């Protein structure tokens, strides 16, 4: 049996005919960028997230950059970011001249530790960026409270959490602005790059719409400098097609996760912890394994693909060495980078494949006497 970490071709097969028809329709239309499909996708994502606005852009990274710029973050400004996340969360801050201030994560959810946020505040703090990692919302209440007290913005990095909820509030609608990615491996993944920004703030939405087209308003008139970060019609129509399936795909991911939970909980692997009030969409199903490297080899031999998210916390990345962190600065994240391992949880997994994943994990324990 071969079970990859993710099976994008398997997902494409049943969509192929309609996808081809739509691509042909777009190509014949002559309207390729920021056209009616983008508008429709924006409206549908805004509805899904319960926000007044959704603004499409070229990637999740650009969604973060555009949001931070629109909020007014610039050189010297600090943004509090968890150190255990995809690079873009902090890269976006640095890219516009800001300074990422890292905080540790909670050991059970891998999400930002709210207590650490309070301790990381300085007079230069302009925003907090909780990342809803692996498909589960960060612990938002204390984060929102700190932000309210200090009148600073909350920028949600919801790249891995479209459809997730925190106390019935959809990810992307909780802070001042929410950022999503349509990178192919995401739970709503395109066939290329794409991103989306959600907000209830009219003025901010207007500014972001300008910033994504070089600051122009009206066209060819530039009171501000922006960038080129537009979504194209082919991506938008294909994302629109896939969006019809998001709910059932999320249900399938959750059922797969529930199966793994049942089979693995109480055993030697750390299984995902879902906080009360959180609706997890399992963009990843991530376990903790002390003997990770030999487990990966064992699973590989059994035909099971895995992924390491993430092998190096951001405070230890070469490009951030001038920020003054060192090994030991964030022990929980440093432990997670050694033990976290993501398993196949994609919606198309068949029952016998899930069983095989579990059997392979358990046979490792029998063989090694440890996990
Ligand atoms: C947490 C997080 N933030 C930001 C991004 C950036 O998104 P993109 O790859 O679309 O630029 C990603 C995904 O790649 C992500 O997982």
mmCIF file of C-alpha atoms and ligand atoms in Angstrom:
data_model
loop_
_atom_site.group_PDB
_atom_site.id
_atom_site.type_symbol
_atom_site.label_atom_id
_atom_site.label_comp_id
_atom_site.label_asym_id
_atom_site.label_seq_id
_atom_site.Cartn_x
_atom_site.Cartn_y
_atom_site.Cartn_z
ATOM 1 C CA UNK A 1 0.000 0.000 0.000
ATOM 2 C CA UNK A 2 1.210 3.527 -0.823
ATOM 3 C CA UNK A 3 -0.342 6.313 1.207
ATOM 4 C CA UNK A 4 1.176 9.706 0.515
ATOM 5 C CA UNK A 5 0.954 12.564 3.011
ATOM 6 C CA UNK A 6 -1.384 14.268 0.566
ATOM 7 C CA UNK A 7 -3.009 13.044 -2.642
ATOM 8 C CA UNK A 8 -3.707 16.032 -4.877
ATOM 9 C CA UNK A 9 -4.094 13.956 -8.041
ATOM 10 C CA UNK A 10 -6.676 11.789 -6.308
ATOM 11 C CA UNK A 11 -8.626 14.898 -5.414
ATOM 12 C CA UNK A 12 -8.397 16.268 -8.937
ATOM 13 C CA UNK A 13 -9.665 13.166 -10.761
ATOM 14 C CA UNK A 14 -13.409 13.568 -9.977
ATOM 15 C CA UNK A 15 -13.229 17.340 -10.606
ATOM 16 C CA UNK A 16 -11.350 17.092 -13.882
ATOM 17 C CA UNK A 17 -14.159 17.351 -16.385
ATOM 18 C CA UNK A 18 -15.764 20.415 -14.786
ATOM 19 C CA UNK A 19 -12.348 21.970 -14.135
ATOM 20 C CA UNK A 20 -11.403 21.646 -17.817
ATOM 21 C CA UNK A 21 -14.727 23.153 -18.871
ATOM 22 C CA UNK A 22 -14.217 26.110 -16.539
ATOM 23 C CA UNK A 23 -10.619 26.734 -17.611
ATOM 24 C CA UNK A 24 -11.751 26.737 -21.229
ATOM 25 C CA UNK A 25 -14.555 29.149 -20.386
ATOM 26 C CA UNK A 26 -12.111 31.550 -18.724
ATOM 27 C CA UNK A 27 -9.599 31.279 -21.570
ATOM 28 C CA UNK A 28 -12.333 32.019 -24.119
ATOM 29 C CA UNK A 29 -13.598 34.998 -22.081
ATOM 30 C CA UNK A 30 -10.420 37.036 -22.499
ATOM 31 C CA UNK A 31 -10.823 38.227 -18.879
ATOM 32 C CA UNK A 32 -7.958 36.748 -16.919
ATOM 33 C CA UNK A 33 -7.260 38.762 -13.773
ATOM 34 C CA UNK A 34 -9.553 40.177 -11.043
ATOM 35 C CA UNK A 35 -12.660 39.388 -13.064
ATOM 36 C CA UNK A 36 -16.089 37.965 -12.187
ATOM 37 C CA UNK A 37 -14.777 34.665 -10.789
ATOM 38 C CA UNK A 38 -12.513 36.506 -8.356
ATOM 39 C CA UNK A 39 -15.453 38.676 -7.291
ATOM 40 C CA UNK A 40 -17.626 35.612 -6.755
ATOM 41 C CA UNK A 41 -14.900 33.857 -4.753
ATOM 42 C CA UNK A 42 -14.454 36.956 -2.584
ATOM 43 C CA UNK A 43 -18.177 37.044 -1.879
ATOM 44 C CA UNK A 44 -18.289 33.362 -0.992
ATOM 45 C CA UNK A 45 -15.264 33.517 1.317
ATOM 46 C CA UNK A 46 -16.671 36.613 3.048
ATOM 47 C CA UNK A 47 -19.906 34.704 3.614
ATOM 48 C CA UNK A 48 -18.083 31.625 4.878
ATOM 49 C CA UNK A 49 -16.013 33.717 7.284
ATOM 50 C CA UNK A 50 -18.892 35.955 8.292
ATOM 51 C CA UNK A 51 -17.003 39.125 7.381
ATOM 52 C CA UNK A 52 -18.123 42.178 5.432
ATOM 53 C CA UNK A 53 -15.178 41.988 3.090
ATOM 54 C CA UNK A 54 -12.882 39.442 1.486
ATOM 55 C CA UNK A 55 -10.118 40.623 -0.816
ATOM 56 C CA UNK A 56 -8.309 38.151 -3.043
ATOM 57 C CA UNK A 57 -4.578 38.426 -3.656
ATOM 58 C CA UNK A 58 -1.696 36.440 -5.090
ATOM 59 C CA UNK A 59 -0.704 34.307 -2.064
ATOM 60 C CA UNK A 60 -1.078 33.830 1.669
ATOM 61 C CA UNK A 61 2.251 35.581 2.134
ATOM 62 C CA UNK A 62 0.956 38.602 0.224
ATOM 63 C CA UNK A 63 -2.242 38.509 2.296
ATOM 64 C CA UNK A 64 -0.060 38.999 5.380
ATOM 65 C CA UNK A 65 2.111 41.680 3.753
ATOM 66 C CA UNK A 66 -0.884 43.632 2.437
ATOM 67 C CA UNK A 67 -2.659 43.435 5.811
ATOM 68 C CA UNK A 68 0.375 44.554 7.787
ATOM 69 C CA UNK A 69 1.001 47.421 5.360
ATOM 70 C CA UNK A 70 -2.636 48.511 5.478
ATOM 71 C CA UNK A 71 -2.581 48.544 9.271
ATOM 72 C CA UNK A 72 0.403 50.849 9.048
ATOM 73 C CA UNK A 73 3.197 48.563 10.193
ATOM 74 C CA UNK A 74 6.557 49.819 8.997
ATOM 75 C CA UNK A 75 10.232 50.072 9.904
ATOM 76 C CA UNK A 76 10.888 49.698 13.622
ATOM 77 C CA UNK A 77 7.419 48.405 14.457
ATOM 78 C CA UNK A 78 7.149 45.150 16.347
ATOM 79 C CA UNK A 79 4.713 42.352 15.639
ATOM 80 C CA UNK A 80 4.385 39.444 18.076
ATOM 81 C CA UNK A 81 4.508 36.127 16.203
ATOM 82 C CA UNK A 82 4.724 32.515 17.407
ATOM 83 C CA UNK A 83 8.116 31.001 16.646
ATOM 84 C CA UNK A 84 6.596 27.660 15.597
ATOM 85 C CA UNK A 85 4.851 28.367 12.297
ATOM 86 C CA UNK A 86 5.506 28.514 8.575
ATOM 87 C CA UNK A 87 8.191 31.039 7.699
ATOM 88 C CA UNK A 88 5.803 33.478 5.993
ATOM 89 C CA UNK A 89 4.189 34.570 9.279
ATOM 90 C CA UNK A 90 7.398 36.279 10.389
ATOM 91 C CA UNK A 91 8.863 36.737 6.907
ATOM 92 C CA UNK A 92 5.985 39.067 6.033
ATOM 93 C CA UNK A 93 6.784 41.271 9.038
ATOM 94 C CA UNK A 94 10.480 41.493 8.165
ATOM 95 C CA UNK A 95 9.731 42.011 4.502
ATOM 96 C CA UNK A 96 8.063 45.349 5.196
ATOM 97 C CA UNK A 97 10.776 46.456 7.602
ATOM 98 C CA UNK A 98 9.045 45.425 10.820
ATOM 99 C CA UNK A 99 10.537 43.307 13.558
ATOM 100 C CA UNK A 100 9.048 39.940 14.441
ATOM 101 C CA UNK A 101 9.059 39.429 18.188
ATOM 102 C CA UNK A 102 8.815 35.701 18.789
ATOM 103 C CA UNK A 103 6.914 33.935 21.521
ATOM 104 C CA UNK A 104 6.728 30.293 22.523
ATOM 105 C CA UNK A 105 3.784 27.982 21.898
ATOM 106 C CA UNK A 106 1.543 25.865 24.106
ATOM 107 C CA UNK A 107 2.681 22.228 24.276
ATOM 108 C CA UNK A 108 -0.755 20.728 23.636
ATOM 109 C CA UNK A 109 -2.045 22.725 20.635
ATOM 110 C CA UNK A 110 1.214 24.081 19.154
ATOM 111 C CA UNK A 111 -0.487 27.492 19.085
ATOM 112 C CA UNK A 112 0.828 30.791 20.457
ATOM 113 C CA UNK A 113 1.092 30.964 24.264
ATOM 114 C CA UNK A 114 -1.065 33.970 25.253
ATOM 115 C CA UNK A 115 0.829 34.474 28.518
ATOM 116 C CA UNK A 116 4.021 34.889 26.533
ATOM 117 C CA UNK A 117 2.328 37.540 24.392
ATOM 118 C CA UNK A 118 1.763 39.816 27.357
ATOM 119 C CA UNK A 119 5.402 39.407 28.395
ATOM 120 C CA UNK A 120 6.628 40.283 24.893
ATOM 121 C CA UNK A 121 4.860 43.645 24.680
ATOM 122 C CA UNK A 122 7.007 46.758 24.325
ATOM 123 C CA UNK A 123 6.141 50.369 23.492
ATOM 124 C CA UNK A 124 6.915 49.503 19.855
ATOM 125 C CA UNK A 125 4.417 46.611 19.629
ATOM 126 C CA UNK A 126 1.960 47.414 16.841
ATOM 127 C CA UNK A 127 0.245 44.082 16.272
ATOM 128 C CA UNK A 128 -0.161 40.506 17.450
ATOM 129 C CA UNK A 129 -0.261 37.721 14.882
ATOM 130 C CA UNK A 130 -1.846 34.539 16.212
ATOM 131 C CA UNK A 131 -1.407 31.669 13.775
ATOM 132 C CA UNK A 132 -4.219 29.107 13.732
ATOM 133 C CA UNK A 133 -1.813 26.244 13.237
ATOM 134 C CA UNK A 134 -2.735 22.909 11.639
ATOM 135 C CA UNK A 135 -6.430 23.863 11.429
ATOM 136 C CA UNK A 136 -7.219 24.922 14.990
ATOM 137 C CA UNK A 137 -7.756 28.451 16.225
ATOM 138 C CA UNK A 138 -5.308 29.937 18.693
ATOM 139 C CA UNK A 139 -6.537 30.702 22.211
ATOM 140 C CA UNK A 140 -8.030 34.045 21.213
ATOM 141 C CA UNK A 141 -9.621 35.453 24.356
ATOM 142 C CA UNK A 142 -6.460 36.512 26.201
ATOM 143 C CA UNK A 143 -4.898 37.666 22.930
ATOM 144 C CA UNK A 144 -7.885 39.867 22.118
ATOM 145 C CA UNK A 145 -7.859 41.247 25.627
ATOM 146 C CA UNK A 146 -4.191 42.278 25.472
ATOM 147 C CA UNK A 147 -4.794 43.829 22.051
ATOM 148 C CA UNK A 148 -7.829 45.742 23.303
ATOM 149 C CA UNK A 149 -6.009 47.056 26.364
ATOM 150 C CA UNK A 150 -3.098 48.250 24.279
ATOM 151 C CA UNK A 151 -5.149 49.337 21.250
ATOM 152 C CA UNK A 152 -3.081 47.225 18.894
ATOM 153 C CA UNK A 153 -4.245 45.165 15.944
ATOM 154 C CA UNK A 154 -4.735 41.408 15.797
ATOM 155 C CA UNK A 155 -3.747 39.973 12.425
ATOM 156 C CA UNK A 156 -4.934 36.373 12.183
ATOM 157 C CA UNK A 157 -2.705 34.100 10.142
ATOM 158 C CA UNK A 158 -5.489 31.707 9.203
ATOM 159 C CA UNK A 159 -3.611 30.213 6.231
ATOM 160 C CA UNK A 160 -4.185 26.682 7.553
ATOM 161 C CA UNK A 161 -7.643 27.205 8.974
ATOM 162 C CA UNK A 162 -10.317 28.123 6.456
ATOM 163 C CA UNK A 163 -13.596 26.941 7.979
ATOM 164 C CA UNK A 164 -12.222 26.599 11.512
ATOM 165 C CA UNK A 165 -14.121 28.268 14.328
ATOM 166 C CA UNK A 166 -13.417 29.651 17.758
ATOM 167 C CA UNK A 167 -16.587 29.814 19.833
ATOM 168 C CA UNK A 168 -18.709 29.976 16.702
ATOM 169 C CA UNK A 169 -16.598 32.778 15.294
ATOM 170 C CA UNK A 170 -14.985 31.710 12.016
ATOM 171 C CA UNK A 171 -11.222 31.961 11.724
ATOM 172 C CA UNK A 172 -10.441 35.182 9.894
ATOM 173 C CA UNK A 173 -13.307 37.110 11.517
ATOM 174 C CA UNK A 174 -11.930 37.348 15.049
ATOM 175 C CA UNK A 175 -9.129 39.891 14.709
ATOM 176 C CA UNK A 176 -8.958 43.124 12.753
ATOM 177 C CA UNK A 177 -7.968 41.187 9.682
ATOM 178 C CA UNK A 178 -7.621 37.529 8.634
ATOM 179 C CA UNK A 179 -5.200 36.053 6.095
ATOM 180 C CA UNK A 180 -5.710 32.874 4.090
ATOM 181 C CA UNK A 181 -3.616 30.853 1.670
ATOM 182 C CA UNK A 182 -4.766 28.783 -1.282
ATOM 183 C CA UNK A 183 -1.394 27.079 -1.685
ATOM 184 C CA UNK A 184 -2.119 23.645 -3.212
ATOM 185 C CA UNK A 185 -1.581 21.711 0.034
ATOM 186 C CA UNK A 186 -4.082 23.783 1.999
ATOM 187 C CA UNK A 187 -7.559 22.474 2.858
ATOM 188 C CA UNK A 188 -8.833 24.721 0.073
ATOM 189 C CA UNK A 189 -5.902 24.569 -2.309
ATOM 190 C CA UNK A 190 -5.662 26.048 -5.772
ATOM 191 C CA UNK A 191 -3.660 24.894 -8.770
ATOM 192 C CA UNK A 192 -1.004 27.490 -8.109
ATOM 193 C CA UNK A 193 -0.654 30.348 -5.638
ATOM 194 C CA UNK A 194 -3.490 32.415 -4.211
ATOM 195 C CA UNK A 195 -4.562 34.198 -1.049
ATOM 196 C CA UNK A 196 -7.433 36.049 0.621
ATOM 197 C CA UNK A 197 -7.844 38.729 3.274
ATOM 198 C CA UNK A 198 -10.984 39.046 5.395
ATOM 199 C CA UNK A 199 -12.064 42.029 7.474
ATOM 200 C CA UNK A 200 -15.110 43.893 8.763
ATOM 201 C CA UNK A 201 -13.330 47.241 8.505
ATOM 202 C CA UNK A 202 -14.548 49.193 5.443
ATOM 203 C CA UNK A 203 -11.621 51.617 5.307
ATOM 204 C CA UNK A 204 -9.053 48.852 5.733
ATOM 205 C CA UNK A 205 -10.698 46.778 2.994
ATOM 206 C CA UNK A 206 -10.630 49.739 0.651
ATOM 207 C CA UNK A 207 -6.957 50.365 1.367
ATOM 208 C CA UNK A 208 -6.056 46.689 0.835
ATOM 209 C CA UNK A 209 -7.925 46.695 -2.491
ATOM 210 C CA UNK A 210 -5.787 49.647 -3.537
ATOM 211 C CA UNK A 211 -2.529 48.227 -2.242
ATOM 212 C CA UNK A 212 -2.947 45.045 -4.304
ATOM 213 C CA UNK A 213 -3.025 47.104 -7.545
ATOM 214 C CA UNK A 214 0.009 49.345 -6.990
ATOM 215 C CA UNK A 215 -1.983 51.723 -4.809
ATOM 216 C CA UNK A 216 -4.048 52.885 -7.788
ATOM 217 C CA UNK A 217 -7.401 54.592 -7.312
ATOM 218 C CA UNK A 218 -8.728 55.295 -9.843
ATOM 219 C CA UNK A 219 -6.688 53.259 -12.308
ATOM 220 C CA UNK A 220 -3.373 54.929 -13.219
ATOM 221 C CA UNK A 221 -3.600 57.428 -10.345
ATOM 222 C CA UNK A 222 -1.364 56.625 -7.371
ATOM 223 C CA UNK A 223 -1.623 58.604 -4.165
ATOM 224 C CA UNK A 224 0.129 55.697 -2.422
ATOM 225 C CA UNK A 225 2.597 53.021 -3.486
ATOM 226 C CA UNK A 226 1.290 49.459 -3.469
ATOM 227 C CA UNK A 227 2.298 46.185 -5.064
ATOM 228 C CA UNK A 228 1.074 43.788 -7.702
ATOM 229 C CA UNK A 229 -0.804 41.071 -5.872
ATOM 230 C CA UNK A 230 -3.814 39.998 -7.893
ATOM 231 C CA UNK A 231 -5.611 36.684 -8.167
ATOM 232 C CA UNK A 232 -6.263 35.301 -11.621
ATOM 233 C CA UNK A 233 -9.526 34.028 -13.004
ATOM 234 C CA UNK A 234 -8.325 30.467 -13.618
ATOM 235 C CA UNK A 235 -7.387 30.057 -9.951
ATOM 236 C CA UNK A 236 -10.617 31.733 -8.850
ATOM 237 C CA UNK A 237 -12.923 29.534 -10.918
ATOM 238 C CA UNK A 238 -11.100 26.380 -9.781
ATOM 239 C CA UNK A 239 -11.183 27.480 -6.145
ATOM 240 C CA UNK A 240 -14.882 28.234 -6.571
ATOM 241 C CA UNK A 241 -15.373 24.700 -7.862
ATOM 242 C CA UNK A 242 -13.471 23.226 -4.913
ATOM 243 C CA UNK A 243 -15.254 25.459 -2.418
ATOM 244 C CA UNK A 244 -18.472 23.522 -3.157
ATOM 245 C CA UNK A 245 -16.749 20.524 -1.549
ATOM 246 C CA UNK A 246 -15.050 22.205 1.394
ATOM 247 C CA UNK A 247 -17.723 21.311 3.925
ATOM 248 C CA UNK A 248 -17.764 17.617 3.041
ATOM 249 C CA UNK A 249 -13.959 17.527 2.802
ATOM 250 C CA UNK A 250 -13.715 19.089 6.254
ATOM 251 C CA UNK A 251 -16.165 16.502 7.595
ATOM 252 C CA UNK A 252 -14.020 13.732 6.075
ATOM 253 C CA UNK A 253 -10.827 15.196 7.572
ATOM 254 C CA UNK A 254 -12.526 15.389 10.964
ATOM 255 C CA UNK A 255 -13.744 11.788 10.664
ATOM 256 C CA UNK A 256 -10.223 10.640 9.765
ATOM 257 C CA UNK A 257 -8.840 12.551 12.740
ATOM 258 C CA UNK A 258 -11.478 11.043 15.031
ATOM 259 C CA UNK A 259 -10.474 7.575 13.845
ATOM 260 C CA UNK A 260 -6.775 8.233 14.557
ATOM 261 C CA UNK A 261 -7.710 9.733 17.946
ATOM 262 C CA UNK A 262 -9.670 6.629 18.880
ATOM 263 C CA UNK A 263 -6.934 4.256 17.810
ATOM 264 C CA UNK A 264 -3.925 6.163 19.111
ATOM 265 C CA UNK A 265 -5.105 8.022 22.202
ATOM 266 C CA UNK A 266 -3.661 6.670 25.409
ATOM 267 C CA UNK A 267 -0.763 5.142 23.476
ATOM 268 C CA UNK A 268 2.793 6.369 23.278
ATOM 269 C CA UNK A 269 2.196 9.071 20.667
ATOM 270 C CA UNK A 270 0.949 12.520 21.590
ATOM 271 C CA UNK A 271 -2.310 13.057 19.671
ATOM 272 C CA UNK A 272 -3.808 16.465 18.790
ATOM 273 C CA UNK A 273 -5.582 18.276 21.598
ATOM 274 C CA UNK A 274 -8.704 20.199 20.658
ATOM 275 C CA UNK A 275 -9.520 23.055 23.003
ATOM 276 C CA UNK A 276 -13.072 23.569 24.178
ATOM 277 C CA UNK A 277 -15.014 25.761 21.787
ATOM 278 C CA UNK A 278 -12.662 25.073 18.860
ATOM 279 C CA UNK A 279 -13.805 23.529 15.591
ATOM 280 C CA UNK A 280 -10.646 21.951 14.175
ATOM 281 C CA UNK A 281 -10.429 21.482 10.379
ATOM 282 C CA UNK A 282 -7.303 19.280 10.448
ATOM 283 C CA UNK A 283 -5.307 20.847 7.710
ATOM 284 C CA UNK A 284 -2.726 18.602 9.391
ATOM 285 C CA UNK A 285 -3.062 15.745 11.851
ATOM 286 C CA UNK A 286 0.093 16.105 13.884
ATOM 287 C CA UNK A 287 1.341 13.682 16.504
ATOM 288 C CA UNK A 288 4.322 13.922 18.823
ATOM 289 C CA UNK A 289 6.848 11.090 18.540
ATOM 290 C CA UNK A 290 10.027 10.973 20.614
ATOM 291 C CA UNK A 291 11.802 8.601 18.198
ATOM 292 C CA UNK A 292 10.645 10.584 15.179
ATOM 293 C CA UNK A 293 13.428 9.863 12.728
ATOM 294 C CA UNK A 294 13.271 6.083 13.058
ATOM 295 C CA UNK A 295 9.467 6.245 12.999
ATOM 296 C CA UNK A 296 9.597 8.128 9.685
ATOM 297 C CA UNK A 297 11.836 5.407 8.241
ATOM 298 C CA UNK A 298 9.558 2.673 9.548
ATOM 299 C CA UNK A 299 6.472 4.345 8.052
ATOM 300 C CA UNK A 300 8.259 4.936 4.776
ATOM 301 C CA UNK A 301 9.033 1.229 4.506
ATOM 302 C CA UNK A 302 5.343 0.555 5.187
ATOM 303 C CA UNK A 303 4.404 2.967 2.360
ATOM 304 C CA UNK A 304 3.077 5.731 4.628
ATOM 305 C CA UNK A 305 4.084 9.306 3.840
ATOM 306 C CA UNK A 306 4.650 11.827 6.625
ATOM 307 C CA UNK A 307 5.644 15.491 6.928
ATOM 308 C CA UNK A 308 7.606 17.486 9.472
ATOM 309 C CA UNK A 309 5.958 20.806 10.272
ATOM 310 C CA UNK A 310 8.308 22.382 11.246
ATOM 311 C CA UNK A 311 11.904 21.164 11.597
ATOM 312 C CA UNK A 312 13.339 24.511 12.752
ATOM 313 C CA UNK A 313 11.556 27.189 14.781
ATOM 314 C CA UNK A 314 11.771 30.656 13.341
ATOM 315 C CA UNK A 315 13.901 32.168 16.122
ATOM 316 C CA UNK A 316 16.665 29.712 15.116
ATOM 317 C CA UNK A 317 16.550 30.472 11.377
ATOM 318 C CA UNK A 318 19.728 31.934 9.910
ATOM 319 C CA UNK A 319 17.999 35.073 8.658
ATOM 320 C CA UNK A 320 16.759 35.983 12.148
ATOM 321 C CA UNK A 321 20.045 35.572 14.029
ATOM 322 C CA UNK A 322 20.411 39.324 14.414
ATOM 323 C CA UNK A 323 17.238 39.379 16.515
ATOM 324 C CA UNK A 324 19.210 37.990 19.438
ATOM 325 C CA UNK A 325 17.459 34.699 20.151
ATOM 326 C CA UNK A 326 19.394 31.499 20.756
ATOM 327 C CA UNK A 327 18.856 27.826 21.349
ATOM 328 C CA UNK A 328 16.873 27.476 24.548
ATOM 329 C CA UNK A 329 14.951 30.737 24.060
ATOM 330 C CA UNK A 330 11.678 28.890 23.393
ATOM 331 C CA UNK A 331 11.862 25.364 24.832
ATOM 332 C CA UNK A 332 8.338 24.241 23.914
ATOM 333 C CA UNK A 333 8.807 25.101 20.246
ATOM 334 C CA UNK A 334 12.260 23.531 20.236
ATOM 335 C CA UNK A 335 10.798 20.299 21.590
ATOM 336 C CA UNK A 336 8.016 20.436 18.969
ATOM 337 C CA UNK A 337 10.504 20.848 16.135
ATOM 338 C CA UNK A 338 12.108 17.567 17.234
ATOM 339 C CA UNK A 339 8.951 15.523 17.782
ATOM 340 C CA UNK A 340 6.061 16.808 15.633
ATOM 341 C CA UNK A 341 5.044 14.543 12.791
ATOM 342 C CA UNK A 342 2.080 14.968 10.454
ATOM 343 C CA UNK A 343 0.169 11.963 9.119
ATOM 344 C CA UNK A 344 -2.024 11.584 6.030
ATOM 345 C CA UNK A 345 -5.465 13.018 6.921
ATOM 346 C CA UNK A 346 -6.700 14.137 3.509
ATOM 347 C CA UNK A 347 -10.414 13.654 2.808
ATOM 348 C CA UNK A 348 -10.003 10.939 0.161
ATOM 349 C CA UNK A 349 -8.280 8.469 2.536
ATOM 350 C CA UNK A 350 -9.953 5.075 2.344
ATOM 351 C CA UNK A 351 -10.824 3.068 5.495
ATOM 352 C CA UNK A 352 -8.212 0.420 4.739
ATOM 353 C CA UNK A 353 -5.594 3.135 4.242
ATOM 354 C CA UNK A 354 -6.347 4.694 7.621
ATOM 355 C CA UNK A 355 -6.169 1.252 9.183
ATOM 356 C CA UNK A 356 -2.830 0.680 7.532
ATOM 357 C CA UNK A 357 -1.479 3.974 8.906
ATOM 358 C CA UNK A 358 -2.538 3.021 12.433
ATOM 359 C CA UNK A 359 -1.231 -0.551 12.129
ATOM 360 C CA UNK A 360 2.096 0.754 10.880
ATOM 361 C CA UNK A 361 2.362 3.179 13.790
ATOM 362 C CA UNK A 362 1.530 0.493 16.300
ATOM 363 C CA UNK A 363 3.909 -2.053 14.782
ATOM 364 C CA UNK A 364 6.682 0.511 15.284
ATOM 365 C CA UNK A 365 5.857 0.639 18.975
ATOM 366 C CA UNK A 366 5.961 -3.164 19.200
ATOM 367 C CA UNK A 367 9.264 -3.301 17.371
ATOM 368 C CA UNK A 368 10.965 -0.474 19.205
ATOM 369 C CA UNK A 369 9.215 -0.663 22.537
ATOM 370 C CA UNK A 370 8.976 3.110 22.414
ATOM 371 C CA UNK A 371 7.516 5.849 20.274
HETATM 372 C C1 LIG B 1 0.759 29.510 8.653
HETATM 373 C C2 LIG B 1 1.027 29.969 7.257
HETATM 374 N N1 LIG B 1 1.173 31.291 7.006
HETATM 375 C C3 LIG B 1 1.389 31.761 5.778
HETATM 376 C C4 LIG B 1 1.471 30.919 4.690
HETATM 377 C C5 LIG B 1 1.811 31.516 3.368
HETATM 378 O O1 LIG B 1 0.948 31.193 2.354
HETATM 379 P P1 LIG B 1 1.447 31.118 0.812
HETATM 380 O O2 LIG B 1 2.281 29.915 0.683
HETATM 381 O O3 LIG B 1 0.156 31.049 0.064
HETATM 382 O O4 LIG B 1 2.193 32.376 0.542
HETATM 383 C C6 LIG B 1 1.309 29.542 4.882
HETATM 384 C C7 LIG B 1 1.334 28.539 3.792
HETATM 385 O O5 LIG B 1 2.111 28.341 2.988
HETATM 386 C C8 LIG B 1 1.096 29.053 6.197
HETATM 387 O O6 LIG B 1 0.955 27.747 6.445
#
